[in-house]
GROMACS .gro file of C-alpha atoms in nm:
model
  407
    1MET     CA    1  11.926  18.023  28.366
    2SER     CA    2  11.984  17.666  28.480
    3VAL     CA    3  11.953  17.385  28.233
    4PRO     CA    4  11.723  17.097  28.332
    5VAL     CA    5  11.867  16.850  28.579
    6VAL     CA    6  11.746  16.490  28.574
    7TRP     CA    7  11.645  16.429  28.935
    8ALA     CA    8  11.533  16.072  28.876
    9GLY     CA    9  11.903  15.995  28.908
   10THR     CA   10  11.971  15.930  28.539
   11ALA     CA   11  12.304  16.089  28.451
   12ALA     CA   12  12.290  16.363  28.193
   13ALA     CA   13  12.553  16.348  27.919
   14ASP     CA   14  12.634  16.717  27.963
   15THR     CA   15  12.452  16.934  28.213
   16GLY     CA   16  12.648  17.237  28.096
   17CYS     CA   17  12.750  17.275  28.461
   18SER     CA   18  12.496  17.549  28.509
   19ALA     CA   19  12.288  17.384  28.779
   20SER     CA   20  12.203  17.609  29.070
   21ASP     CA   21  12.381  17.572  29.401
   22ALA     CA   22  12.055  17.440  29.546
   23ASP     CA   23  12.044  17.174  29.274
   24ILE     CA   24  12.386  17.044  29.376
   25TYR     CA   25  12.255  16.955  29.722
   26LYS     CA   26  11.903  16.841  29.629
   27PRO     CA   27  11.877  16.463  29.678
   28PRO     CA   28  11.746  16.272  29.375
   29ALA     CA   29  11.428  16.071  29.421
   30SER     CA   30  11.623  15.765  29.307
   31VAL     CA   31  11.969  15.702  29.167
   32THR     CA   32  12.063  15.500  28.861
   33GLY     CA   33  12.358  15.517  28.625
   34ASN     CA   34  12.720  15.423  28.681
   35PRO     CA   35  12.944  15.523  28.969
   36GLY     CA   36  13.099  15.858  28.885
   37ASP     CA   37  12.817  15.970  28.657
   38ILE     CA   38  12.736  16.337  28.705
   39LEU     CA   39  12.387  16.424  28.824
   40ALA     CA   40  12.441  16.800  28.851
   41CYS     CA   41  12.737  17.036  28.828
   42ALA     CA   42  12.807  17.405  28.864
   43SER     CA   43  13.113  17.621  28.810
   44THR     CA   44  13.235  17.773  29.135
   45GLN     CA   45  13.521  17.961  29.297
   46LEU     CA   46  13.719  17.827  29.590
   47THR     CA   47  13.726  18.162  29.764
   48PHE     CA   48  13.845  18.023  30.095
   49ILE     CA   49  14.147  17.827  29.972
   50PRO     CA   50  14.442  18.059  30.053
   51ASN     CA   51  14.728  18.120  29.810
   52ALA     CA   52  14.575  17.896  29.546
   53PRO     CA   53  14.687  17.931  29.184
   54LYS     CA   54  14.445  18.041  28.916
   55LEU     CA   55  14.213  17.749  28.865
   56LYS     CA   56  13.886  17.624  28.732
   57ALA     CA   57  13.652  17.471  28.987
   58TRP     CA   58  13.320  17.292  28.994
   59LYS     CA   59  13.075  17.161  29.248
   60VAL     CA   60  12.934  16.824  29.151
   61GLN     CA   61  12.664  16.583  29.254
   62TYR     CA   62  12.748  16.236  29.131
   63VAL     CA   63  12.659  15.869  29.156
   64THR     CA   64  12.839  15.653  29.412
   65THR     CA   65  12.759  15.355  29.634
   66ASP     CA   66  12.701  15.325  30.007
   67ALA     CA   67  12.831  15.063  30.250
   68ARG     CA   68  12.577  14.812  30.123
   69GLY     CA   69  12.650  14.866  29.756
   70ASN     CA   70  12.333  15.067  29.696
   71LYS     CA   71  12.359  15.352  29.448
   72VAL     CA   72  12.337  15.690  29.616
   73ALA     CA   73  12.421  16.049  29.529
   74ALA     CA   74  12.706  16.242  29.688
   75SER     CA   75  12.844  16.593  29.651
   76GLY     CA   76  13.199  16.709  29.603
   77THR     CA   77  13.440  16.957  29.447
   78VAL     CA   78  13.675  16.941  29.150
   79ALA     CA   79  13.952  17.195  29.090
   80VAL     CA   80  14.213  17.211  28.813
   81PRO     CA   81  14.492  17.471  28.789
   82GLU     CA   82  14.469  17.684  28.474
   83ALA     CA   83  14.841  17.657  28.403
   84ALA     CA   84  14.933  17.377  28.164
   85TRP     CA   85  15.074  17.056  28.312
   86THR     CA   86  15.439  17.037  28.203
   87LYS     CA   87  15.587  16.761  28.421
   88GLY     CA   88  15.534  16.474  28.180
   89GLY     CA   89  15.236  16.254  28.107
   90SER     CA   90  14.882  16.354  28.196
   91ARG     CA   91  14.793  16.581  28.485
   92PRO     CA   92  14.754  16.372  28.804
   93THR     CA   93  14.470  16.400  29.054
   94VAL     CA   94  14.461  16.395  29.432
   95ALA     CA   95  14.148  16.216  29.553
   96TYR     CA   96  14.094  16.399  29.880
   97ALA     CA   97  13.893  16.271  30.178
   98PRO     CA   98  13.805  16.548  30.426
   99PHE     CA   99  13.899  16.580  30.789
  100THR     CA  100  13.602  16.578  31.032
  101HIS     CA  101  13.361  16.858  30.945
  102GLY     CA  102  13.050  16.764  31.142
  103SER     CA  103  12.741  16.569  31.052
  104GLY     CA  104  12.496  16.832  30.931
  105ALA     CA  105  12.453  16.916  30.564
  106GLN     CA  106  12.578  17.270  30.632
  107CYS     CA  107  12.921  17.136  30.726
  108SER     CA  108  13.028  16.983  30.392
  109LEU     CA  109  13.371  17.062  30.252
  110SER     CA  110  13.226  17.183  29.921
  111LYS     CA  111  13.020  17.446  30.103
  112GLN     CA  112  13.303  17.552  30.330
  113MET     CA  113  13.553  17.604  30.046
  114THR     CA  114  13.308  17.831  29.865
  115THR     CA  115  13.113  18.011  30.137
  116GLY     CA  116  13.351  18.016  30.433
  117PHE     CA  117  13.521  17.763  30.656
  118ASN     CA  118  13.332  17.672  30.971
  119ASP     CA  119  13.565  17.528  31.237
  120GLN     CA  120  13.803  17.400  30.969
  121TYR     CA  121  14.170  17.446  30.892
  122GLU     CA  122  14.266  17.202  30.615
  123ALA     CA  123  14.256  17.461  30.336
  124PRO     CA  124  14.634  17.529  30.330
  125ASN     CA  125  14.701  17.162  30.255
  126LEU     CA  126  14.460  17.174  29.961
  127SER     CA  127  14.637  17.483  29.834
  128GLY     CA  128  14.964  17.291  29.849
  129PHE     CA  129  14.828  17.023  29.616
  130LEU     CA  130  14.695  17.276  29.367
  131ASN     CA  131  15.022  17.469  29.364
  132GLN     CA  132  15.196  17.151  29.253
  133GLY     CA  133  14.978  17.164  28.942
  134TRP     CA  134  14.775  16.863  29.051
  135ALA     CA  135  14.401  16.842  29.003
  136LEU     CA  136  14.191  16.811  29.318
  137ALA     CA  137  13.886  16.585  29.338
  138ALA     CA  138  13.743  16.617  29.689
  139THR     CA  139  13.438  16.428  29.801
  140ASP     CA  140  13.218  16.564  30.077
  141GLY     CA  141  13.144  16.204  30.171
  142VAL     CA  142  12.804  16.038  30.173
  143GLY     CA  143  12.517  16.210  30.354
  144TYR     CA  144  12.574  16.579  30.292
  145LEU     CA  145  12.279  16.646  30.063
  146ASP     CA  146  11.981  16.839  30.199
  147GLY     CA  147  11.799  16.659  30.477
  148GLN     CA  148  12.066  16.390  30.508
  149THR     CA  149  12.311  16.299  30.783
  150HIS     CA  150  12.674  16.222  30.710
  151TYR     CA  151  12.783  15.857  30.739
  152TYR     CA  152  13.064  15.949  30.973
  153VAL     CA  153  13.372  15.719  30.974
  154ASN     CA  154  13.190  15.471  30.753
  155GLY     CA  155  13.471  15.400  30.508
  156LYS     CA  156  13.267  15.145  30.316
  157ALA     CA  157  13.045  15.434  30.205
  158ASN     CA  158  13.290  15.725  30.196
  159GLY     CA  159  13.570  15.523  30.033
  160PRO     CA  160  13.372  15.463  29.713
  161ALA     CA  161  13.266  15.829  29.713
  162THR     CA  162  13.636  15.926  29.717
  163LEU     CA  163  13.707  15.713  29.410
  164ASP     CA  164  13.390  15.813  29.226
  165VAL     CA  165  13.455  16.187  29.253
  166VAL     CA  166  13.769  16.125  29.043
  167ARG     CA  167  13.557  15.949  28.783
  168ALA     CA  168  13.316  16.244  28.791
  169ALA     CA  169  13.604  16.490  28.747
  170ARG     CA  170  13.700  16.322  28.421
  171LYS     CA  171  13.348  16.360  28.284
  172LEU     CA  172  13.338  16.735  28.333
  173THR     CA  173  13.391  16.942  28.021
  174GLY     CA  174  13.694  17.163  28.066
  175THR     CA  175  13.905  16.974  28.317
  176GLY     CA  176  14.136  16.821  28.058
  177LEU     CA  177  14.173  16.517  28.285
  178THR     CA  178  14.231  16.190  28.104
  179ALA     CA  179  14.178  15.824  28.183
  180ASP     CA  180  14.552  15.754  28.208
  181GLY     CA  181  14.614  16.026  28.466
  182LYS     CA  182  14.766  15.903  28.791
  183VAL     CA  183  14.559  15.921  29.110
  184ALA     CA  184  14.677  15.945  29.470
  185ILE     CA  185  14.448  15.926  29.772
  186ASP     CA  186  14.491  16.146  30.078
  187GLY     CA  187  14.308  16.196  30.405
  188TYR     CA  188  14.361  16.273  30.773
  189SER     CA  189  14.159  16.166  31.080
  190GLU     CA  190  13.810  16.078  30.954
  191GLY     CA  191  13.960  16.139  30.610
  192ALA     CA  192  14.226  15.877  30.689
  193ASN     CA  193  13.958  15.618  30.758
  194THR     CA  194  13.801  15.715  30.426
  195ALA     CA  195  14.136  15.715  30.245
  196GLY     CA  196  14.224  15.375  30.390
  197TRP     CA  197  13.901  15.227  30.266
  198ALA     CA  198  13.941  15.394  29.927
  199ALA     CA  199  14.286  15.235  29.904
  200GLN     CA  200  14.150  14.892  30.001
  201LEU     CA  201  13.862  14.919  29.754
  202ALA     CA  202  14.046  15.075  29.460
  203GLY     CA  203  14.155  14.752  29.294
  204SER     CA  204  13.811  14.590  29.293
  205TYR     CA  205  13.578  14.889  29.289
  206ALA     CA  206  13.767  15.125  29.059
  207PRO     CA  207  14.016  14.925  28.848
  208ASP     CA  208  13.983  15.192  28.578
  209LEU     CA  209  14.168  15.440  28.802
  210ASN     CA  210  14.548  15.436  28.796
  211VAL     CA  211  14.596  15.474  29.171
  212VAL     CA  212  14.965  15.503  29.256
  213GLY     CA  213  14.960  15.572  29.631
  214ALA     CA  214  14.761  15.659  29.941
  215ALA     CA  215  14.844  15.868  30.248
  216ALA     CA  216  14.647  15.834  30.572
  217GLY     CA  217  14.725  15.988  30.910
  218GLY     CA  218  14.563  15.996  31.254
  219ILE     CA  219  14.358  15.693  31.155
  220PRO     CA  220  14.045  15.569  31.335
  221ALA     CA  221  14.130  15.216  31.226
  222ASN     CA  222  13.918  15.036  31.487
  223LEU     CA  223  13.579  15.188  31.576
  224LYS     CA  224  13.528  15.007  31.907
  225ALA     CA  225  13.872  15.103  32.034
  226ALA     CA  226  13.809  15.465  31.933
  227ALA     CA  227  13.467  15.465  32.101
  228LYS     CA  228  13.611  15.331  32.427
  229GLN     CA  229  13.863  15.614  32.442
  230LEU     CA  230  13.622  15.886  32.330
  231ASN     CA  231  13.335  15.798  32.564
  232GLY     CA  232  13.331  16.046  32.853
  233SER     CA  233  13.630  16.238  32.714
  234PHE     CA  234  13.659  16.599  32.603
  235PHE     CA  235  13.631  16.464  32.246
  236ALA     CA  236  13.309  16.264  32.295
  237GLY     CA  237  13.151  16.466  32.012
  238PHE     CA  238  13.333  16.242  31.766
  239LEU     CA  239  13.156  15.942  31.919
  240ALA     CA  240  12.823  16.123  31.891
  241ASP     CA  241  12.891  16.183  31.521
  242THR     CA  242  12.978  15.814  31.480
  243LEU     CA  243  12.662  15.683  31.643
  244ILE     CA  244  12.430  15.913  31.448
  245GLY     CA  245  12.615  15.827  31.128
  246LEU     CA  246  12.566  15.456  31.194
  247LYS     CA  247  12.195  15.516  31.246
  248ALA     CA  248  12.178  15.692  30.908
  249GLN     CA  249  12.340  15.404  30.716
  250TYR     CA  250  12.162  15.126  30.906
  251PRO     CA  251  11.808  15.257  30.971
  252GLU     CA  252  11.664  14.910  31.030
  253MET     CA  253  11.878  14.861  31.341
  254PRO     CA  254  11.734  14.941  31.687
  255PHE     CA  255  11.818  15.299  31.778
  256ASP     CA  256  11.533  15.545  31.838
  257GLN     CA  257  11.356  15.309  32.081
  258LEU     CA  258  11.671  15.295  32.293
  259MET     CA  259  11.702  15.673  32.335
  260ASN     CA  260  11.576  15.883  32.625
  261ASP     CA  261  11.493  16.252  32.591
  262ALA     CA  262  11.861  16.344  32.620
  263GLY     CA  263  11.941  16.101  32.340
  264ARG     CA  264  11.678  16.251  32.113
  265GLN     CA  265  11.815  16.597  32.183
  266ALA     CA  266  12.168  16.470  32.118
  267GLU     CA  267  12.072  16.368  31.766
  268LYS     CA  268  11.939  16.718  31.701
  269ASP     CA  269  12.259  16.869  31.841
  270VAL     CA  270  12.476  16.649  31.616
  271LYS     CA  271  12.288  16.764  31.306
  272ALA     CA  272  12.285  17.130  31.413
  273ASN     CA  273  12.658  17.168  31.474
  274CYS     CA  274  12.980  17.141  31.281
  275LEU     CA  275  13.313  17.035  31.432
  276PHE     CA  276  13.380  17.268  31.726
  277GLY     CA  277  13.014  17.309  31.812
  278THR     CA  278  12.974  16.932  31.839
  279LEU     CA  279  13.284  16.902  32.057
  280ALA     CA  280  13.155  17.179  32.286
  281VAL     CA  281  12.808  17.027  32.324
  282PHE     CA  282  12.932  16.675  32.401
  283ALA     CA  283  13.250  16.744  32.600
  284GLY     CA  284  13.269  16.481  32.875
  285ALA     CA  285  12.948  16.309  32.765
  286LYS     CA  286  12.895  15.938  32.821
  287VAL     CA  287  12.678  15.726  32.595
  288GLU     CA  288  12.514  15.564  32.900
  289ASN     CA  289  12.334  15.890  32.978
  290PHE     CA  290  12.149  15.899  32.646
  291THR     CA  291  11.964  15.567  32.663
  292ASN     CA  292  11.659  15.455  32.859
  293ASP     CA  293  11.841  15.175  33.039
  294LYS     CA  294  12.183  15.336  33.088
  295LEU     CA  295  12.326  15.101  32.824
  296THR     CA  296  12.704  15.076  32.805
  297LEU     CA  297  12.889  15.057  32.477
  298ASP     CA  298  12.931  14.681  32.520
  299GLN     CA  299  12.559  14.642  32.582
  300LEU     CA  300  12.480  14.847  32.273
  301TYR     CA  301  12.714  14.632  32.066
  302ALA     CA  302  12.519  14.321  32.167
  303ILE     CA  303  12.183  14.451  32.042
  304LYS     CA  304  12.060  14.268  31.733
  305GLY     CA  305  11.875  14.397  31.431
  306PRO     CA  306  11.596  14.220  31.243
  307ASN     CA  307  11.840  13.998  31.051
  308GLY     CA  308  12.029  13.890  31.362
  309GLN     CA  309  12.330  14.114  31.300
  310THR     CA  310  12.447  14.310  31.604
  311TRP     CA  311  12.565  14.668  31.627
  312GLY     CA  312  12.902  14.529  31.732
  313GLN     CA  313  12.931  14.321  31.416
  314ILE     CA  314  12.852  14.627  31.207
  315ALA     CA  315  13.120  14.827  31.387
  316ASP     CA  316  13.376  14.549  31.341
  317SER     CA  317  13.298  14.525  30.969
  318LEU     CA  318  13.409  14.886  30.926
  319ASN     CA  319  13.759  14.835  31.069
  320LEU     CA  320  14.055  14.874  30.835
  321GLY     CA  321  14.306  14.599  30.762
  322GLN     CA  322  14.072  14.299  30.745
  323ASP     CA  323  14.113  14.051  30.456
  324VAL     CA  324  14.367  14.278  30.287
  325GLY     CA  325  14.654  14.160  30.069
  326GLY     CA  326  14.895  14.256  29.797
  327PRO     CA  327  14.797  14.280  29.431
  328ASN     CA  328  14.857  13.910  29.362
  329SER     CA  329  14.692  13.776  29.676
  330SER     CA  330  14.354  13.608  29.715
  331ALA     CA  331  14.241  13.869  29.967
  332THR     CA  332  13.911  14.051  29.927
  333TYR     CA  333  14.087  14.388  29.932
  334LYS     CA  334  14.405  14.411  29.724
  335ILE     CA  335  14.639  14.707  29.752
  336GLY     CA  336  14.890  14.725  29.469
  337PHE     CA  337  15.054  15.059  29.547
  338PRO     CA  338  15.251  15.215  29.836
  339VAL     CA  339  15.073  15.348  30.144
  340PHE     CA  340  15.206  15.616  30.380
  341LEU     CA  341  15.066  15.582  30.734
  342TYR     CA  342  15.146  15.831  31.010
  343ARG     CA  343  15.038  15.972  31.345
  344GLY     CA  344  15.156  16.229  31.596
  345PHE     CA  345  15.374  16.110  31.883
  346PHE     CA  346  15.141  16.289  32.126
  347GLU     CA  347  14.817  16.158  31.974
  348GLU     CA  348  14.552  16.213  32.242
  349ILE     CA  349  14.215  16.163  32.071
  350LEU     CA  350  14.248  15.816  31.920
  351PRO     CA  351  14.422  15.512  32.070
  352HIS     CA  352  14.751  15.456  31.894
  353GLU     CA  353  14.747  15.076  31.918
  354PRO     CA  354  14.503  15.016  31.626
  355GLN     CA  355  14.707  15.253  31.410
  356ASP     CA  356  15.027  15.069  31.500
  357ALA     CA  357  14.854  14.737  31.432
  358LEU     CA  358  14.732  14.848  31.090
  359HIS     CA  359  15.092  14.901  30.980
  360GLN     CA  360  15.180  14.550  31.097
  361GLN     CA  361  14.870  14.401  30.933
  362TYR     CA  362  14.962  14.559  30.602
  363CYS     CA  363  15.320  14.434  30.633
  364LYS     CA  364  15.207  14.077  30.704
  365ALA     CA  365  14.965  14.098  30.413
  366GLY     CA  366  15.232  14.207  30.166
  367VAL     CA  367  15.112  14.566  30.128
  368GLN     CA  368  15.399  14.808  30.076
  369ASN     CA  369  15.375  15.075  30.344
  370THR     CA  370  15.572  15.299  30.572
  371TYR     CA  371  15.461  15.426  30.912
  372LYS     CA  372  15.594  15.743  31.071
  373ILE     CA  373  15.521  15.847  31.430
  374ALA     CA  374  15.810  16.087  31.489
  375TYR     CA  375  15.604  16.407  31.465
  376PRO     CA  376  15.616  16.604  31.795
  377THR     CA  377  15.246  16.685  31.758
  378GLU     CA  378  14.905  16.585  31.892
  379HIS     CA  379  14.606  16.483  31.681
  380ALA     CA  380  14.498  16.807  31.515
  381THR     CA  381  14.842  16.957  31.458
  382THR     CA  382  14.982  16.641  31.300
  383MET     CA  383  14.792  16.729  30.983
  384PHE     CA  384  15.030  17.024  30.951
  385GLY     CA  385  15.334  16.858  31.102
  386ALA     CA  386  15.319  16.584  30.839
  387ALA     CA  387  15.210  16.802  30.546
  388GLY     CA  388  15.559  16.820  30.394
  389ASP     CA  389  15.605  16.445  30.410
  390VAL     CA  390  15.263  16.385  30.256
  391LEU     CA  391  15.345  16.627  29.975
  392ASN     CA  392  15.680  16.455  29.913
  393PHE     CA  393  15.519  16.111  29.919
  394LEU     CA  394  15.256  16.212  29.663
  395THR     CA  395  15.518  16.386  29.449
  396ASP     CA  396  15.731  16.072  29.440
  397ARG     CA  397  15.432  15.852  29.353
  398PHE     CA  398  15.334  16.076  29.063
  399ALA     CA  399  15.698  16.076  28.945
  400ASP     CA  400  15.728  15.694  28.962
  401LYS     CA  401  16.015  15.714  29.209
  402PRO     CA  402  16.115  15.401  29.403
  403PHE     CA  403  15.936  15.348  29.734
  404GLN     CA  404  16.126  15.250  30.046
  405ASN     CA  405  15.909  14.984  30.209
  406GLY     CA  406  15.886  15.035  30.583
  407CYS     CA  407  15.819  14.670  30.663
   0.00000   0.00000   0.00000
C-alpha cells in the first residue's frame, strides 16, 4: 500500500519510497520546498540496463527550477551498486543528462530503463558507469510528467534538473551517498546541451555539490545554427521537438495563432512519438509549411511576445558559452573544473562550427577544457566511439588526476 504523497508540492521528510509508479509521474498542483527535495519516490529495477551489477534503484519526483527560475517538479532515476565502494573517499555520482528521447511523457528515460527502451541505445554507457561502482543520478529533464511536454534543448531548465537529481539522490534512504561525494556531469547530443548548462550553472546554482568534471559531446551549442541545418533535412524532427519545447516553456509567446492545420497536427505528432517516430514523421519537413503565412525561421525569430522579447532573443539566450569564465572570474557562469568536449569527425546532424567555437570560447574565458574530434563516426555513433574516453575522463576526475588542458 502506498504511503500518502504530498501533492501540494511540499517535500515529505521520508516517503518510504513506496509511491506508486503513477504517483511518480503525477504533476503536483504547485511546487514548494528546496531544489532537490523529494516529492515522491519508488523502488524500481533497471531491467533494461544490460550487464549491470547488482544495484538498488529508485524512481524519483523532485523539486527543481525551470528556465525562469520557477520551482517545478521533474522525474528521474537513481541507481547505486550494492557492492561497497572501496576506491577511497565517498562513492562518487555521475549526473547523467539523457540523449534525445522524444517530447512525449511516454519517452522519458526513467520509463524506458524500467519498462523497455523505445528507439534508444544509451543503456550500455549507463551500465559502464555502474560497473565502475559509481552511483547514477539521471534526470528525465523537465516536462516528462503526465500531460506535460519536454522542454527540449532548453539547458536553462534541464541543467538545474541534472544537478537537483543528485541532491535528491542524497536524500533517499539507502543510497549511502554523502555530501562530500564527488560529482561528474555527462551527456551527449541533447544531453550535451543539458550537461553544458549544468556545468555552467553548477557553481552558482549548486555550490553544495562537489562537481569535479563534465563531459559533453555532439553539442547543440547554438540553437539558431542547429535550426538552420535541420530545417528541411532528414533530421527535421529534432527541430520540431525544439519548437514545441519552446512553446511549453514560454506559453505567453505567439505560437498557436501562427499555426495552420498542418502545424496543429505537427504538435500532436511531436507529443505522440519518441525519437525514431518523430524523425520519420518530419523527415524533410520545412517550418515554413506549418504556419499560416509561410513564415521562415528568420521571420519567426523576429516575432515579439507581450513583453517585447522576440523568439530570436529567447533562442539566443539558450546558447552555451555566453558570459562564462573560470572560478575566479566575474562572469555570470563560472566553471571551476575540467570539461571534455567532443564530436564525431563525420558529424552530419548538427553544424560543427558552434561546437568548435564553444571550445575556443571556454579557452578564452579561462575554462579548462579539451576538445576531441578525431572519432571516425557520425552523430549517433560518436556516443559509442567516445565512450571509452568519457569513461577515462570521469575516472581521472574522480581520482583527482592532473588534467591536460587542451587550450
